[in-house]
C-alpha cells in the first residue's frame, strides 16, 4: 500500500510449551494506512492479541519466539531493534490501550503520576509541565473536573473513567499509531458508545492511525476502514469493511456474521427460526489438521460433493481478490 | 394517554397492600374453557381449576426489594444499598422474560432473589401458586427442583474436583430422582447427549472442556432435575460469538421440548430480543420499562431504553440509527438520585417534576401490555 504507517509482513510468532511448539500467529501480513483504522477480528485464541503484542515487542521471550517476519514502522524493522531503541517507540510513537484498565493501571499511584511518568519518559518536560500535560489530556478525553481527578487513584474511578485515563495516558506522547486491544469489551454498552465516540473524535483530531483488536463485529463495522479476520493463527479474510460485510467471501466470516442475531429481527416466523451457527470448536493449535484449518466446521465444504478433497488435504493459500481484498479458501481460487 | 399510574395499572400503586391485587396481564390467548371471569380472579391461592392454573403465571413477584447493608467505619452508621427496589414481574409457562440493564443495576440480584438464593428484604414471591417468600429451606426443597439457575461463568460454578458424571449425577441424587446407580448413569448419559456432549465426557473434569462445552455441562446439571423455571444469568456472555449462537439455539430447543420458562438475564440486547417473549429493562434496582419484545424494541418509550438500544453497535450499515449518547455513569445505588433515578442523565428530564417525584411503572394505553415508568415517555 502506498502510505502505510505500519506494515506487518509474514509474521510468525510461536510459544514453546510442554507439548511442543505452538504457532499462535502464522504468516500474518497486513498494512495499516496512515490516518485510518484497521480492525483485527476473531475469536479467543485466534492470535489477534499476540499479533498486537508482537508489534510492541511485548511478548515474553522465552517462551515466545518470533520465527519469521518483519514489522516495518518508519522504515525500520521493529523486530531488529534493541530493547533500548524499542523503548523509545513503545508508548511514544506506538501506544497501546488494553481491555481491562484496572489491571493495567498501577493501583498505588494516582492516575496523574502515572501519566506524568509516561510523558517524561518520552518528552523533555519538567515535572510541573508534565502535570499540566496530564490535566490537559484528562480534559481531552472528557473527564469532568480534571484538576481534581488527576490526584485520584484508579479504584476511585468507574470502569469507563479508567478506560478514559488509559486513553489519556496512551495519547499523552502524541503517538502515530494507537493499538487498542478490546478497549470496550469490559464496559457496558452505553459506556462503550461513549468510549468509541471519544476514540473516533480523537482519531480525527490527532490524525492517528489505529489498530483495533476486537471480537465484536458491530464495533468493527462502526469504527474501522479495513478489517482482517483471523482464525486459528491465520488471516482468513481481509478487505475494506464495506466489502467484507456486504459480501463476506470466507465461510468463517459468513458464519460469524450470521451468528449475530439481527436487532429488531422480523418476528413471527423468524422467532421460531434458530440462529445460524458455526458448529464445533476451534482446532487445537498443537494438532492442526493438514488441510484447511476451518474445514471441520465449514458449512460450504459439507454441502459439496464428496469428490472435493482439497479442503481436507491442502491448506488453501490467501487468494487475492483485488486490491487489499483476500480470502483463504479453496473456493476463492480465481 | 394517562399519566396516572393508579388508574391504568392498579398493580403498581405503592400504597395497596401486597397480595391484594392481580397485576399480571391476562394470557395472550385465553384458554378455550376459560369463563368470562378470565381476568377477575384476585387471589392466587383460591384458584385451583385447570383453567385458573392456565391463567396464572408460573412465577410472579410483587414489589420485591433486596437491600444489602454497608457499614462505613467501625462506629459508622449502617447504610443500605437498594440493589432491587420494589420490582413486580411475572413469568408464564413456556415464556422467556428477558431482563436487561447495565452492570450494577441489580439484575443478577433480582434473579437470585426470585429463586430465594438471596432472602428478599420485602415483597412477595409466588411460584406456581405457592407463596415462597418466607418458606424455610426444608419447605423449599421440593420446589427447588423446579427452579434452577445457569450461571455466567461455567468454570467457577462447576466443582473442578468432580467429574462431569458426578456433577450432573449429584443433582439427581440430591432430589432422589434415580432408583440406583445404573439408572443415574443412564440418565446422566441421556442428559449429556441432549445438550450435545458425547458420553465420554462423563469421565472428564471441567478443566478439560472449552467454555462452550462447560456451559453445556452447566445446562445439563440444571436440566437434570426436570425444572419448570430456569434463571439464565448471563449464560453466554463469557463465550465466543460462534459458540454463543450454539448455546442460544440449545436453550431455545430445550424450551420447546420441555416447556421451560426462562428469566434470561443479559446485557446483550440483541440476544435478549432474540430469545425473549417479553423484555424488562432495569435501571438502578427498578424496572423502567416492561413490554412484549417487539413492542419494546419498536417503540422504546423510556429514554433510558432508547439510549441503551441506540448504543448497540450493529454490523450492518443500513440498520444504523441516530445514536443517543448518555452522559456520565450510572449513579451509586447507595445514594440514588431523588425522584426518577434516571433524571440526571435523561435528555427529557423536567426540573421540579422528574427530580422530585418517582414515576410508577404503568401501561401507557390500557391493555397494551407495554408498561413504562416515566413522566415524559417517547412516542
XYZ file of C-alpha atoms in Angstrom, chain A:
334
model
C 0.000 0.000 0.000
C 1.188 3.459 -0.850
C 1.270 5.187 2.508
C 1.105 2.694 5.296
C 2.398 3.808 8.650
C 2.760 0.285 9.964
C 3.322 -2.817 7.904
C 3.435 -6.366 9.217
C 4.909 -8.891 6.783
C 4.855 -12.652 7.217
C 4.805 -12.531 10.991
C 5.006 -15.930 12.653
C 5.026 -15.981 16.435
C 5.207 -19.186 18.449
C 5.353 -20.331 22.036
C 7.375 -23.240 23.370
C 5.087 -25.353 25.503
C 5.407 -28.718 27.244
C 3.603 -30.323 24.369
C 5.704 -28.742 21.667
C 5.889 -25.519 19.714
C 2.591 -23.724 19.314
C 2.303 -21.254 16.440
C -0.182 -18.675 17.712
C 0.333 -16.416 14.695
C 1.204 -17.963 11.358
C 2.412 -15.907 8.396
C 0.291 -12.862 9.101
C 0.608 -9.793 6.891
C -1.286 -6.518 6.837
C -0.788 -2.803 6.285
C -2.167 -0.021 8.395
C -2.757 3.007 6.155
C -1.914 6.370 7.697
C -4.819 8.037 9.479
C -7.087 5.027 9.129
C -8.347 2.241 11.324
C -7.638 -1.408 10.719
C -9.556 -3.959 12.757
C -8.277 -7.424 13.521
C -11.260 -9.561 14.394
C -11.534 -13.142 15.545
C -12.456 -15.400 18.428
C -10.363 -16.051 21.513
C -7.188 -17.899 20.651
C -7.107 -16.789 17.024
C -3.862 -14.868 17.544
C -5.125 -11.307 17.344
C -3.708 -10.196 20.682
C -0.397 -11.973 20.093
C -0.109 -10.038 16.829
C -0.664 -6.766 18.683
C 1.826 -7.635 21.409
C 4.439 -8.608 18.775
C 4.222 -5.163 17.217
C 5.227 -3.598 20.518
C 7.798 -6.262 21.367
C 5.816 -7.172 24.467
C 5.811 -10.937 24.050
C 7.796 -12.672 26.780
C 10.860 -14.237 25.131
C 11.157 -17.133 26.009
C 8.688 -18.912 25.870
C 7.699 -16.795 22.876
C 9.713 -16.980 19.679
C 9.316 -14.766 16.645
C 10.071 -17.321 13.937
C 9.760 -15.114 10.900
C 8.512 -11.832 9.610
C 9.033 -8.115 9.646
C 7.221 -5.306 11.372
C 8.017 -2.121 9.498
C 7.490 1.244 11.087
C 9.113 4.436 9.846
C 11.469 2.472 7.612
C 12.738 0.323 10.474
C 12.062 -3.316 11.246
C 10.900 -3.218 14.838
C 11.858 -6.841 15.362
C 15.538 -5.972 14.836
C 15.674 -3.040 17.229
C 17.482 -3.229 20.526
C 15.356 -3.051 23.642
C 16.682 0.478 24.359
C 15.571 1.710 20.929
C 12.284 -0.143 21.174
C 11.520 1.579 24.464
C 11.568 4.949 22.686
C 8.961 3.805 20.237
C 6.791 1.836 22.621
C 4.474 4.234 24.423
C 5.876 7.142 22.419
C 5.310 6.611 18.721
C 3.213 3.477 19.109
C 0.917 3.401 22.127
C -1.450 0.764 23.369
C -4.640 0.562 25.380
C -5.755 -2.665 26.965
C -9.012 -4.409 27.691
C -9.014 -4.200 31.458
C -7.942 -0.759 32.643
C -7.932 -1.825 36.290
C -5.184 -4.373 35.833
C -3.110 -2.183 33.551
C -3.146 0.851 35.835
C -0.978 0.769 38.933
C -3.322 0.822 41.950
C -0.859 2.514 44.319
C -0.132 5.597 42.207
C -2.508 8.397 41.312
C -3.579 8.482 37.698
C -1.831 11.823 37.335
C 1.545 10.498 38.425
C 1.188 7.585 36.001
C 0.536 9.916 33.096
C 3.407 12.177 34.217
C 5.730 9.171 34.243
C 4.711 8.220 30.714
C 5.109 11.777 29.434
C 8.535 12.354 30.993
C 9.823 9.083 29.632
C 9.356 10.357 26.111
C 9.419 14.136 26.355
C 11.889 16.534 27.949
C 9.327 18.209 30.200
C 9.622 19.441 33.770
C 7.503 17.774 36.428
C 5.150 20.775 36.532
C 4.820 20.904 32.758
C 4.157 17.178 32.614
C 1.445 17.535 35.236
C -0.137 20.311 33.201
C 0.024 17.992 30.211
C -1.670 15.238 32.254
C -4.529 17.583 33.192
C -4.821 18.685 29.576
C -5.035 15.064 28.440
C -7.651 14.166 31.058
C -9.681 17.104 29.838
C -9.267 15.969 26.242
C -10.718 12.548 26.995
C -13.734 14.106 28.682
C -13.062 13.505 32.367
C -15.039 16.029 34.425
C -13.019 18.326 36.733
C -9.626 17.006 35.574
C -7.772 19.247 38.066
C -9.187 17.120 40.880
C -9.224 13.770 39.158
C -5.526 13.993 38.357
C -4.895 13.133 42.021
C -7.379 10.258 42.143
C -6.338 6.633 42.450
C -7.593 4.139 39.852
C -10.023 2.476 42.288
C -11.777 5.791 42.821
C -12.837 5.870 39.186
C -15.520 3.897 37.376
C -14.685 1.442 34.590
C -15.488 3.955 31.863
C -13.411 6.647 33.562
C -10.472 4.283 33.977
C -10.582 3.463 30.296
C -10.547 7.212 29.587
C -7.457 7.531 31.792
C -5.797 4.720 29.817
C -6.579 6.542 26.604
C -5.270 9.817 28.033
C -2.040 8.090 29.024
C -1.645 6.426 25.642
C -2.212 9.685 23.802
C -0.091 11.863 26.073
C 3.019 11.420 23.916
C 1.293 12.122 20.570
C 1.578 8.621 19.137
C 1.456 7.923 15.406
C -0.168 4.573 15.957
C -2.603 3.544 18.640
C -3.127 -0.161 19.261
C -6.437 -0.760 21.010
C -6.810 -4.322 22.281
C -10.504 -4.898 23.047
C -10.783 -1.452 24.660
C -14.528 -1.658 25.231
C -15.097 -5.342 25.921
C -15.299 -4.947 29.697
C -17.665 -1.971 29.502
C -21.428 -1.587 29.357
C -22.984 -0.697 26.020
C -23.742 2.904 26.932
C -20.176 3.418 28.186
C -18.831 1.561 25.150
C -20.683 4.023 22.929
C -19.078 6.914 24.839
C -15.572 5.456 24.504
C -15.939 4.631 20.798
C -17.269 8.113 20.185
C -14.267 9.547 22.038
C -11.777 7.416 20.092
C -13.351 8.417 16.801
C -13.188 12.109 17.698
C -9.581 11.891 18.900
C -8.501 9.952 15.856
C -9.797 12.709 13.602
C -8.357 15.496 15.759
C -4.928 13.970 16.195
C -4.689 12.230 12.798
C -3.801 8.925 14.404
C -3.726 5.513 12.833
C -5.482 2.875 14.903
C -5.021 -0.874 15.024
C -8.207 -2.106 16.617
C -8.349 -5.617 18.066
C -11.825 -6.928 18.818
C -14.213 -9.846 18.626
C -17.268 -7.619 18.243
C -18.305 -7.355 14.597
C -20.683 -4.497 15.348
C -17.811 -2.426 16.706
C -15.680 -3.269 13.658
C -18.334 -2.066 11.273
C -18.795 1.217 13.082
C -15.221 2.013 13.776
C -12.947 0.713 11.043
C -11.979 1.296 7.451
C -10.409 -2.089 6.883
C -10.692 -5.450 8.528
C -8.546 -8.560 8.879
C -10.352 -11.712 10.004
C -8.179 -14.253 11.821
C -8.858 -17.899 12.555
C -6.540 -20.306 14.381
C -3.486 -18.115 13.832
C -4.147 -17.431 10.157
C -5.539 -14.484 8.265
C -8.593 -15.966 6.535
C -10.054 -12.830 5.006
C -9.168 -9.179 4.591
C -10.593 -6.175 2.844
C -12.447 -2.947 3.359
C -15.205 -3.069 5.924
C -17.867 -2.261 3.327
C -16.810 -5.106 1.049
C -16.280 -7.706 3.732
C -19.568 -7.005 5.500
C -21.614 -6.665 2.332
C -20.195 -9.769 0.655
C -18.140 -11.917 3.022
C -16.090 -14.359 0.988
C -14.716 -16.834 3.512
C -17.214 -19.289 5.065
C -15.879 -18.424 8.524
C -16.591 -14.717 8.067
C -20.019 -15.566 6.714
C -20.702 -17.797 9.701
C -19.541 -15.154 12.155
C -21.795 -12.509 10.645
C -24.766 -14.867 10.544
C -24.412 -15.977 14.148
C -25.047 -12.482 15.500
C -28.813 -12.071 15.919
C -30.027 -9.084 13.935
C -31.552 -6.348 16.075
C -35.287 -5.919 15.650
C -35.495 -9.080 13.611
C -38.805 -9.634 11.959
C -40.818 -11.618 14.471
C -43.274 -14.400 13.951
C -41.687 -16.889 11.620
C -38.219 -15.649 12.406
C -38.872 -16.070 16.096
C -39.082 -19.805 15.780
C -36.100 -19.974 13.460
C -32.776 -20.792 15.014
C -29.625 -18.751 14.715
C -27.134 -19.924 12.177
C -24.189 -21.382 13.976
C -20.673 -22.460 13.243
C -20.673 -25.990 14.573
C -17.839 -27.470 16.572
C -14.926 -25.696 18.179
C -11.655 -24.037 17.177
C -8.948 -26.658 16.466
C -6.111 -27.260 18.894
C -3.146 -25.240 17.643
C -0.805 -28.060 18.647
C -2.505 -30.649 16.462
C -3.762 -28.782 13.455
C -5.476 -30.573 10.582
C -3.397 -30.996 7.439
C -5.933 -29.237 5.229
C -7.858 -26.042 5.801
C -7.965 -25.152 9.497
C -11.637 -24.342 9.205
C -12.604 -27.474 7.237
C -14.082 -29.392 10.175
C -16.577 -26.599 10.884
C -17.125 -25.363 7.360
C -20.692 -25.161 6.043
C -19.522 -24.660 2.474
C -17.359 -27.751 2.416
C -20.065 -30.052 3.740
C -22.586 -29.084 1.134
C -20.164 -30.028 -1.620
C -19.995 -33.468 -3.263
C -17.545 -35.796 -1.516
C -15.234 -35.702 -4.518
C -13.790 -32.370 -3.405
C -10.983 -33.301 -1.064
C -8.681 -30.314 -1.289
C -10.215 -28.851 1.886
C -9.028 -31.828 3.925
C -5.647 -32.338 2.301
C -4.202 -28.937 1.379
C -4.274 -25.727 3.299
C -5.530 -23.042 0.914
C -3.386 -20.026 0.125
C -4.544 -16.492 0.770
C -6.005 -15.732 -2.647
C -6.068 -12.118 -3.718
C -9.471 -10.915 -4.848
C -8.492 -7.385 -5.748
C -6.609 -4.523 -4.127
C -6.439 -5.146 -0.386
C -9.009 -7.931 -0.565
C -8.123 -11.569 0.043
C -9.603 -14.852 1.232
C -8.024 -18.109 2.360
C -10.458 -20.603 0.858
C -10.190 -23.104 -1.991
C -13.419 -21.775 -3.395
C -11.913 -18.298 -3.650
C -9.240 -19.508 -6.056
C -9.587 -17.436 -9.210
